[in-house]
GROMACS .gro file of C-alpha atoms in nm:
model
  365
    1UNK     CA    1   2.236  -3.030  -9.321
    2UNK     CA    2   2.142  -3.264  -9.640
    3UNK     CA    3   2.582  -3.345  -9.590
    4UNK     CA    4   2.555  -3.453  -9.268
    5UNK     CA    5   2.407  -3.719  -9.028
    6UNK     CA    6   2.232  -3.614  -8.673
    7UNK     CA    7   2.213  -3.820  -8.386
    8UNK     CA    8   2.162  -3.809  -8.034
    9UNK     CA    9   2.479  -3.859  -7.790
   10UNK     CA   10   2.328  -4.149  -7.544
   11UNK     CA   11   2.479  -4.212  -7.234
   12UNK     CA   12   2.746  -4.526  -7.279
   13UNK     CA   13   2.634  -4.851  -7.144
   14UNK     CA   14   2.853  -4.997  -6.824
   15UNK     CA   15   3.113  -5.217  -6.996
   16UNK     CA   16   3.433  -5.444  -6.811
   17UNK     CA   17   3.664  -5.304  -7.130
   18UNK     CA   18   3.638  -4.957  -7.158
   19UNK     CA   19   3.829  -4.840  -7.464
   20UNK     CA   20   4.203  -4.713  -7.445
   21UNK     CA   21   4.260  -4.321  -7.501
   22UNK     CA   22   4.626  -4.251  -7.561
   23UNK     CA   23   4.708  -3.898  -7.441
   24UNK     CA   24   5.022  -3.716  -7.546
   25UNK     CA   25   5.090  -3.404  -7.346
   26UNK     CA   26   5.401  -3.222  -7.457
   27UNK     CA   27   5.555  -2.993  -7.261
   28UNK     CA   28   5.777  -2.650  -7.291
   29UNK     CA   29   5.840  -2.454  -6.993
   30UNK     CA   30   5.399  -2.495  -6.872
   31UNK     CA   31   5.522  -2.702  -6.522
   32UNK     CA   32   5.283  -2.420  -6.400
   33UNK     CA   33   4.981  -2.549  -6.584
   34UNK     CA   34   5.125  -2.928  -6.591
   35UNK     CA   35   4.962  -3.061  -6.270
   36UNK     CA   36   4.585  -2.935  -6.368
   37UNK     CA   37   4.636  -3.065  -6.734
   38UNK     CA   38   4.745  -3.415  -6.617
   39UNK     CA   39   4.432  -3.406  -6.390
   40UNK     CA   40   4.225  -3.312  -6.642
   41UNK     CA   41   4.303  -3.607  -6.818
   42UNK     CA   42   4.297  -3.892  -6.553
   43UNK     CA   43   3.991  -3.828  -6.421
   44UNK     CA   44   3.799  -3.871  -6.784
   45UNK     CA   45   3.562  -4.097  -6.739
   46UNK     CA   46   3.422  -4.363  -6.975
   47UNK     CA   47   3.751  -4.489  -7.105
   48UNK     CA   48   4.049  -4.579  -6.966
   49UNK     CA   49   4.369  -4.292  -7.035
   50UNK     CA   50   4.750  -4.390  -7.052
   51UNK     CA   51   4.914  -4.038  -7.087
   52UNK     CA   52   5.227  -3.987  -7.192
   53UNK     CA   53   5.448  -3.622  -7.109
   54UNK     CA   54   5.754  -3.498  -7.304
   55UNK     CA   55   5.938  -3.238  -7.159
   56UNK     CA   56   6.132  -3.088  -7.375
   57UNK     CA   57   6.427  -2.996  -7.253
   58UNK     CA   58   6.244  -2.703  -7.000
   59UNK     CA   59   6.412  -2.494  -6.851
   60UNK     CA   60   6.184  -2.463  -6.504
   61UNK     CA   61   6.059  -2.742  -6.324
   62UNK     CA   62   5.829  -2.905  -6.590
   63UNK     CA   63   6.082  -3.266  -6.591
   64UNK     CA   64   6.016  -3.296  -6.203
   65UNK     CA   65   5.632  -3.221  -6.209
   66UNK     CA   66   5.593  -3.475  -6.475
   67UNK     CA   67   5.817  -3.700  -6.320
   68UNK     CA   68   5.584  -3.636  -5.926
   69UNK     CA   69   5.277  -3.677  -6.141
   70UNK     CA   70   5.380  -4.056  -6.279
   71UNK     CA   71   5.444  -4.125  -5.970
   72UNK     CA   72   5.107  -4.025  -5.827
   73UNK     CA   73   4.947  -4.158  -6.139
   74UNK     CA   74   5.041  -4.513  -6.272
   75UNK     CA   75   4.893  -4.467  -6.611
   76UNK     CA   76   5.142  -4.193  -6.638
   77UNK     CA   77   5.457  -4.182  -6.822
   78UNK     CA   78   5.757  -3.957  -6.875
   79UNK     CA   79   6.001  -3.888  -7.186
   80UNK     CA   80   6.265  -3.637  -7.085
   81UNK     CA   81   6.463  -3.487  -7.373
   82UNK     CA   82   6.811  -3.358  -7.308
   83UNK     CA   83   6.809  -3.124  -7.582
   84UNK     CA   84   6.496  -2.953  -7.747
   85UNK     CA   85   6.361  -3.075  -8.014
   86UNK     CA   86   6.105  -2.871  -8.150
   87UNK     CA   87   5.697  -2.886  -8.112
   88UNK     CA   88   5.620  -3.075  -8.436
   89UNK     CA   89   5.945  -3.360  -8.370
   90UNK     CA   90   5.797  -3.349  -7.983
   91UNK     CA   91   5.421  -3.430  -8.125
   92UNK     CA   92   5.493  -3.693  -8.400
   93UNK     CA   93   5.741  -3.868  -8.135
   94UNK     CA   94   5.421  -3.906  -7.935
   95UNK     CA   95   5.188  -3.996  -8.205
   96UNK     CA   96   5.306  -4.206  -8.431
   97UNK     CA   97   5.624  -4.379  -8.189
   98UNK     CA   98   5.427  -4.402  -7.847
   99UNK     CA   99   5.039  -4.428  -7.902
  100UNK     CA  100   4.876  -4.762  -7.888
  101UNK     CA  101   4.503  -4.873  -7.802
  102UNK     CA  102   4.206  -4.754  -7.965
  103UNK     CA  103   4.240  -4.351  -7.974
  104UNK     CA  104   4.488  -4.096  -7.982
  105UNK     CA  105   4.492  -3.749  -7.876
  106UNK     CA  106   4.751  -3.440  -7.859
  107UNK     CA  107   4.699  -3.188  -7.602
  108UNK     CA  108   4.915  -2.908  -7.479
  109UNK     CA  109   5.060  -2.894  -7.112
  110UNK     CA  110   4.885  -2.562  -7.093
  111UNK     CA  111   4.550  -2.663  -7.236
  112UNK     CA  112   4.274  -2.883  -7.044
  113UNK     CA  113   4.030  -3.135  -7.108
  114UNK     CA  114   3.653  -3.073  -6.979
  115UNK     CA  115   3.474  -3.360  -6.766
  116UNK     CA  116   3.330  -3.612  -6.993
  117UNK     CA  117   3.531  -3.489  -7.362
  118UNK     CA  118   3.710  -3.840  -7.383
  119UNK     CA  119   3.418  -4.026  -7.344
  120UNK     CA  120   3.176  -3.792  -7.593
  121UNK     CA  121   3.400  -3.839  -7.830
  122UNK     CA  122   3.501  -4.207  -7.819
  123UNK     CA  123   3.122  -4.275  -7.790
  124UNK     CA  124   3.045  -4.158  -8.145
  125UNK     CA  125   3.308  -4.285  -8.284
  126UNK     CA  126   3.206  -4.678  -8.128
  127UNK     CA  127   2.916  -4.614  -8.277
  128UNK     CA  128   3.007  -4.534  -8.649
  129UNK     CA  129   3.318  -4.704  -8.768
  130UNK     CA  130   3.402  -4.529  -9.050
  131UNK     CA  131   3.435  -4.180  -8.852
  132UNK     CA  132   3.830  -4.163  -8.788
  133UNK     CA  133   3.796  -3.764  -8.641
  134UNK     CA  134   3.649  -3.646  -8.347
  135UNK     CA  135   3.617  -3.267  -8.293
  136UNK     CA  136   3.405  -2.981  -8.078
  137UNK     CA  137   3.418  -2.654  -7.919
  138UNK     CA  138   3.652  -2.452  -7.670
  139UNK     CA  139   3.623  -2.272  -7.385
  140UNK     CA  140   3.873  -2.036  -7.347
  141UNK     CA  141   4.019  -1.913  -6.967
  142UNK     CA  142   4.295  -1.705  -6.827
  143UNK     CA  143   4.591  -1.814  -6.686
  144UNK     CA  144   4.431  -1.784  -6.319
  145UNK     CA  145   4.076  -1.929  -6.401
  146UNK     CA  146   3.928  -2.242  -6.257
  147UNK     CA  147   3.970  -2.537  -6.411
  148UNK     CA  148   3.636  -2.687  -6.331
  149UNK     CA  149   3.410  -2.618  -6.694
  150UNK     CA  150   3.083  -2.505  -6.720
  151UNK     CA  151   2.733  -2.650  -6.759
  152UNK     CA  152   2.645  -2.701  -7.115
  153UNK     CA  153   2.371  -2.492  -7.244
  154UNK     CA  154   2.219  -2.750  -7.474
  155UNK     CA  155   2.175  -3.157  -7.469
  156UNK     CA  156   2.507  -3.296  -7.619
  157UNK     CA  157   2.471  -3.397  -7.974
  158UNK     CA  158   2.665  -3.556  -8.239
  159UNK     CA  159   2.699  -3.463  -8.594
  160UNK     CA  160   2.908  -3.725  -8.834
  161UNK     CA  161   2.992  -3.601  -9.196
  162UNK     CA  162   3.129  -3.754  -9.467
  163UNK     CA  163   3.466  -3.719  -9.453
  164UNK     CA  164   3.469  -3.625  -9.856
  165UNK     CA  165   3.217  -3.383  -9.836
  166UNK     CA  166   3.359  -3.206  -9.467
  167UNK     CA  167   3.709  -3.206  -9.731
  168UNK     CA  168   3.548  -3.031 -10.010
  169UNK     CA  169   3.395  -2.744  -9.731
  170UNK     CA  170   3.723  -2.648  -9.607
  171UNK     CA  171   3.849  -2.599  -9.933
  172UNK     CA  172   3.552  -2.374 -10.038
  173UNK     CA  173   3.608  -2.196  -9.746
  174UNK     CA  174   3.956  -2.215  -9.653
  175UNK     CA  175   3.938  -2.191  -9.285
  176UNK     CA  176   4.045  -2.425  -9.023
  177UNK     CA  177   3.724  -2.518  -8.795
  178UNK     CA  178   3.879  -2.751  -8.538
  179UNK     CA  179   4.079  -2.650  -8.223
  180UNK     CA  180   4.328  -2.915  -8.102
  181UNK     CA  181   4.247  -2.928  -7.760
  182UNK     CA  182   3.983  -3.198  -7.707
  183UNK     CA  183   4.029  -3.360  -8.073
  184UNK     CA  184   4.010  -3.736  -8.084
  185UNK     CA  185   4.179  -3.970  -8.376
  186UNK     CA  186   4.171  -4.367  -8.405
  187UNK     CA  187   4.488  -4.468  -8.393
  188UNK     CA  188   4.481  -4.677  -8.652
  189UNK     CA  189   4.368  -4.338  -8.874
  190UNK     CA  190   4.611  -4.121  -8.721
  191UNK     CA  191   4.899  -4.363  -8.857
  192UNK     CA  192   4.732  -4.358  -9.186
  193UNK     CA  193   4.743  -3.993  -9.220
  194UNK     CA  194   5.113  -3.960  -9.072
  195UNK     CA  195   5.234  -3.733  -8.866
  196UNK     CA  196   5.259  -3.337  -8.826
  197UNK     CA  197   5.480  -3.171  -9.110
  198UNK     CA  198   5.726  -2.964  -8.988
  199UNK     CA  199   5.757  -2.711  -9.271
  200UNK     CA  200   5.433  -2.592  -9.125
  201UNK     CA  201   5.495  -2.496  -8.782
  202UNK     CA  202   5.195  -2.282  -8.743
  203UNK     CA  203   4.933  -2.432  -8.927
  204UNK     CA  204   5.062  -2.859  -8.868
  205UNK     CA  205   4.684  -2.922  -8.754
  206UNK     CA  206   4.499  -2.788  -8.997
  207UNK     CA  207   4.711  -2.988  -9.248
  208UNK     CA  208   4.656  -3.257  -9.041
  209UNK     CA  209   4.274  -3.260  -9.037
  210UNK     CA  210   4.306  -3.238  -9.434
  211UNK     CA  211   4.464  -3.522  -9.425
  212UNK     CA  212   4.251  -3.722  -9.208
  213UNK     CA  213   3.972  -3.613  -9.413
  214UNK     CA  214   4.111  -3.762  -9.704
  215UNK     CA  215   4.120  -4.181  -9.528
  216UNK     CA  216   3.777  -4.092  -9.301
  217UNK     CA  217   3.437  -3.997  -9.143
  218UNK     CA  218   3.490  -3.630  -8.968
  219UNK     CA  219   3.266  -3.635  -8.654
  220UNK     CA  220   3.124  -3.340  -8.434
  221UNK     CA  221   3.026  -3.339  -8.064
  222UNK     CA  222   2.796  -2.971  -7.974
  223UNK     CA  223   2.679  -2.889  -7.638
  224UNK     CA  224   2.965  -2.934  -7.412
  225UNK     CA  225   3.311  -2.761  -7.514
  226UNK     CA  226   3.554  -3.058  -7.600
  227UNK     CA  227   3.866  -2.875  -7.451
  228UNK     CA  228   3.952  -2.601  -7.249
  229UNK     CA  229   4.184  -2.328  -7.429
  230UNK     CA  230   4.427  -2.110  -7.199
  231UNK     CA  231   4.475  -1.737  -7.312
  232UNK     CA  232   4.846  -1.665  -7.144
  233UNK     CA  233   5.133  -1.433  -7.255
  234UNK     CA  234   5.372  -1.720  -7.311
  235UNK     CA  235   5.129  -1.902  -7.544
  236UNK     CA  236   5.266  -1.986  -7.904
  237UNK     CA  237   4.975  -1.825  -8.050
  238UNK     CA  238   4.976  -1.494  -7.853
  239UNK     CA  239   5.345  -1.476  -7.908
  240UNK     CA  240   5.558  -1.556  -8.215
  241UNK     CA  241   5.267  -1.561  -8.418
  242UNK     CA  242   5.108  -1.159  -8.377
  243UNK     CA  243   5.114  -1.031  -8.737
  244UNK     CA  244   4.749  -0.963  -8.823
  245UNK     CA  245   4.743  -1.200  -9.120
  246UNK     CA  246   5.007  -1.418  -9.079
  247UNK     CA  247   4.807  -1.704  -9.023
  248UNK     CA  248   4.659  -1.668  -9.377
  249UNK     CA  249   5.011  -1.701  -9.514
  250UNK     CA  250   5.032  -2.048  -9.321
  251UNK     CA  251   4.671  -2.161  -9.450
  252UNK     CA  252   4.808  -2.091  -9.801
  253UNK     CA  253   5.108  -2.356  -9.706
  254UNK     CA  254   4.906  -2.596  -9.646
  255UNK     CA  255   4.684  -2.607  -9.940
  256UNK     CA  256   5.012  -2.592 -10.152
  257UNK     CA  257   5.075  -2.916  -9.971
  258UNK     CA  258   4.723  -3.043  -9.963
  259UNK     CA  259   4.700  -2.996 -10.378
  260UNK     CA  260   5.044  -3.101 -10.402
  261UNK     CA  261   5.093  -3.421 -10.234
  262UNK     CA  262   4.741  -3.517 -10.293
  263UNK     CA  263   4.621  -3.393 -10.627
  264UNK     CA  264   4.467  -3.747 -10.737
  265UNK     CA  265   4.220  -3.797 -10.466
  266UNK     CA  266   4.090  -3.442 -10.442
  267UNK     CA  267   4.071  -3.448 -10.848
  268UNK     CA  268   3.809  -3.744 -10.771
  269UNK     CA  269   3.663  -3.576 -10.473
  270UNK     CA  270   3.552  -3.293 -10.695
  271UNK     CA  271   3.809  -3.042 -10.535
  272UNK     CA  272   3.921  -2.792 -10.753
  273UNK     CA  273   4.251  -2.531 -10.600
  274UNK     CA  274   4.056  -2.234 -10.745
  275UNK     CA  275   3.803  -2.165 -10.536
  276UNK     CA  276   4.034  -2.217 -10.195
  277UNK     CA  277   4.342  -1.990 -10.346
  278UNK     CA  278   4.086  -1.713 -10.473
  279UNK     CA  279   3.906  -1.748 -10.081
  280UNK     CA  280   4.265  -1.672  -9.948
  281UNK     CA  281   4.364  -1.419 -10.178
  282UNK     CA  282   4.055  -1.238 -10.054
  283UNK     CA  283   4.116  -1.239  -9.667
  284UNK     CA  284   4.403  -0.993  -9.646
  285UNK     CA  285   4.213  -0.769  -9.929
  286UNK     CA  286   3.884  -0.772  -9.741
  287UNK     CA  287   4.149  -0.661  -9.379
  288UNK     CA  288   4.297  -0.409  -9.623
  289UNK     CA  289   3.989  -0.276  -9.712
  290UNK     CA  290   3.898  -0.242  -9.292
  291UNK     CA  291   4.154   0.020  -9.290
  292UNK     CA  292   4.060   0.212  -9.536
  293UNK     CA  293   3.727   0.276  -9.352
  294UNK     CA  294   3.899   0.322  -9.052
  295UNK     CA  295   4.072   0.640  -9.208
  296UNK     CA  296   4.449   0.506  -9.156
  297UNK     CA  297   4.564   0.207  -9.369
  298UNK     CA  298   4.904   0.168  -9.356
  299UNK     CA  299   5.077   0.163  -9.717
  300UNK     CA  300   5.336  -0.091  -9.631
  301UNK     CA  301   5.069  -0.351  -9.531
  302UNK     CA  302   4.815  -0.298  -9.793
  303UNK     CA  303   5.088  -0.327 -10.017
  304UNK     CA  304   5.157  -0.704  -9.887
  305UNK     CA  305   4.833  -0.764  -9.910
  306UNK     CA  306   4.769  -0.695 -10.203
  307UNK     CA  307   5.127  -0.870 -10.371
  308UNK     CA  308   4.998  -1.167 -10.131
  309UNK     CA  309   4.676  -1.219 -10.313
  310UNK     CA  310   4.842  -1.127 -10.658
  311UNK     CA  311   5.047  -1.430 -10.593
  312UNK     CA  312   4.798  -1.666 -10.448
  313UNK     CA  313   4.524  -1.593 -10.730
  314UNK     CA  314   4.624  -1.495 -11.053
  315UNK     CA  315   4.305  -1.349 -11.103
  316UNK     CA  316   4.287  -1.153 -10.878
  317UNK     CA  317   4.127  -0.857 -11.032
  318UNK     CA  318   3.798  -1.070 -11.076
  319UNK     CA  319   3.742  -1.083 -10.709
  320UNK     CA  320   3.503  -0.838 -10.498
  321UNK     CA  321   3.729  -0.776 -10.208
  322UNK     CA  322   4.040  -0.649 -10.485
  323UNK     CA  323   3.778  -0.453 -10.675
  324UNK     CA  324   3.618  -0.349 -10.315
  325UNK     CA  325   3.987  -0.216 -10.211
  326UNK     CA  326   4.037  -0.054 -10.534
  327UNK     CA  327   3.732   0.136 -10.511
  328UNK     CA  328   3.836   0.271 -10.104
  329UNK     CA  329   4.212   0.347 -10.262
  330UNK     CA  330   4.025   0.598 -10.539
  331UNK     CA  331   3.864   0.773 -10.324
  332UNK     CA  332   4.076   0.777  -9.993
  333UNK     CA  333   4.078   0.684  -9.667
  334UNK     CA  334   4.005   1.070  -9.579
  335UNK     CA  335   3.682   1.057  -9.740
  336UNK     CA  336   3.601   0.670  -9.672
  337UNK     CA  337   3.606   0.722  -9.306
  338UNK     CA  338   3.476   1.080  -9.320
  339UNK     CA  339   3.165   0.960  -9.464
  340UNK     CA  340   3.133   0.583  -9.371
  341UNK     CA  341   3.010   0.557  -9.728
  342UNK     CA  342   3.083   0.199  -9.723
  343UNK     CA  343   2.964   0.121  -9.355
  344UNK     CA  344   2.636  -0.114  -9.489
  345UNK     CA  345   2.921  -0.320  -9.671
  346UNK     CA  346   3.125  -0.353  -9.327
  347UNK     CA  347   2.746  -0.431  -9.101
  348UNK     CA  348   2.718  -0.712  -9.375
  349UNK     CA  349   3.046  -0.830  -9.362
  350UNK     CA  350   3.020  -0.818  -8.929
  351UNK     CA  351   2.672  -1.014  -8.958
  352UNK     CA  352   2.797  -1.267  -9.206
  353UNK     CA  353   3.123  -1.333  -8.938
  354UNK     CA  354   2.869  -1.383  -8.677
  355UNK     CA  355   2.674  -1.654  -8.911
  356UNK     CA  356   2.935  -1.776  -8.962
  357UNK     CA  357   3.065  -1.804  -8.578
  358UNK     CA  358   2.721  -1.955  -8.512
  359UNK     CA  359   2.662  -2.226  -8.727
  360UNK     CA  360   3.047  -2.329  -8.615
  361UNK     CA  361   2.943  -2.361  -8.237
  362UNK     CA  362   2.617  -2.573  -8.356
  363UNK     CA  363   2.715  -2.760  -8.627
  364UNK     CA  364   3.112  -2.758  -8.633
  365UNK     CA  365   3.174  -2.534  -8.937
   0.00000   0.00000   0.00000
């Protein structure tokens, strides 16, 4: 990890001042999950928490839980809005209007916050001033699990990169790395990097952690999960979003932003586009590919894939995963599945996904 410093998460010292946390919960139709998220959140210890809830213009009860819960909880306040407004309006209204003291985070009405996440983060973050980024691990529970989280498998530990060199690894690989739940921002950093764009309504964060790459220090916390994930029906990601590989279309957004809008400082970061447009060109090729060997690619779909990548990477043809799918279209899904001639490439391709998965839950991506 020559990129990347290593240090031990000690336990904070007592202090009279503990540092402010701003917490911005917005809400859509989750009064279900409201009360348990709120919770979560006041009873962080280590720092002190002002929350703040939007309701969006719900439709169930979600206005009167949050307005019960501010009640019951002084550091809690309550934005109603009479008409909706949209997720990315709802979280930049919180973020960049609203938030004061030392940190900032974003977390959905539906999502949780494990005991002690706050104060893991806003402890490495005291300690090394120029980290502006604090990021770790989900869990991930059903709609009718506990809320209490587990015990950590490993001593917490902190990992702080340099916020160039984290930049110049997402680009290479082209994947976003940090789940929103449990993510921690100065405040001061979050207002340098702006708020969420809403041309990308799918992908906003990972633009956003671009971005706040680009002004600071990225930090990572291992050994506890950061934030607690909830796998329901109603959840953005299980709903509007199902298309297999949509959410390589909205990656490819927000590099055209990224290289767009910031072409200068990545030139002198030693960022070049290639390498990140010829990494997405080759996701949906590499899926396409999985079909064949299944025995029943659909035509349509391939067909996307491969115009998708034609467009993304105008050189398309040099990559493996175009001349990989070229090969499994010559000789037929029939006789790719029928043999599993290519079954050591798709073991290879499994164990480097699991490598992959790996050195993400120890080392943040």
């Amino acid at each position: 990890m020559s990129n990347s410093q290593t240090v031990t998460a000690e336990p904070r010292p007592e202090v009279s001042e503990l540092p402010i946390v701003s917490v911005v919960i917005p809400c859509y139709n989750y009064g279900r999950f409201l009360a348990t998220c709120v919770r979560s959140v006041v009873s962080q210890q280590g720092v002190r928490t002002r929350v703040l809830i939007i309701d969006d213009a719900s439709h169930d009860d979600s206005a009167l839980i949050a307005v019960e819960l501010a009640v019951q909880y002084p550091n809690v306040e309550v934005v109603v809005h009479p008409q909706n407004k949209g997720h990315i309006a709802t979280y930049n209204e919180g973020l960049l209007k609203w938030a004061s003291g030392d940190y900032v985070t974003l977390l959905s009405a539906d999502d949780e916050l494990p005991a002690g996440s706050l104060e893991r983060s806003v402890r490495l973050m005291e300690a090394n001033p120029a980290v502006g980024m604090v990021y770790g691990g989900i869990e991930e529970f059903g709609e009718g699990a506990s809320p209490s989280s587990p015990a950590p498998h490993r001593r917490p530990t902190a990992i702080v990169y340099s916020g160039r060199k984290w930049l110049r690894k997402r680009c290479r690989e082209a994947v976003n790395v940090v789940p929103t739940p449990g993510t921690v921002l100065r405040t001061q950093v979050q207002r340098a990097a702006g708020g969420y764009d809403p041309l990308l309504t799918h992908a906003g964060d990972f633009d956003m952690w671009l971005r706040v790459a680009l002004v600071a220090d990225i930090g990572y916390v291992g050994g506890h999960p950061q934030g607690r994930y909830r796998i329901h029906g109603s959840s953005m990601s299980q709903g509007v979003y199902q298309e297999s590989w949509a959410d390589v279309r909205q990656r490819k957004l927000v590099f055209d932003s990224l290289f767009t809008n910031h072409a200068g400082e990545l030139t002198r970061a030693g960022i070049d586009p290639a390498p990140t447009y010829a990494r997405l060109a080759g996701h949906p090729l590499w899926w396409a590919c999985r079909e064949y060997e299944k025995g029943n690619p659909h035509a349509t779909a391939v067909d996307e894939c491969v115009a998708f990548a034609t467009e993304t990477y105008p050189g398309v043809g040099s990559l493996r995963p175009y001349r990989a799918l070229r090969r499994r279209q010559r000789l037929g899904a029939a006789f790719c599945h029928r043999t599993q001639i290519f079954v050591g490439t798709a073991i290879v391709r499994r164990l480097l996904n699991r490598y992959w998965w790996f050195r993400w839950k120890r080392f943040g991506g």
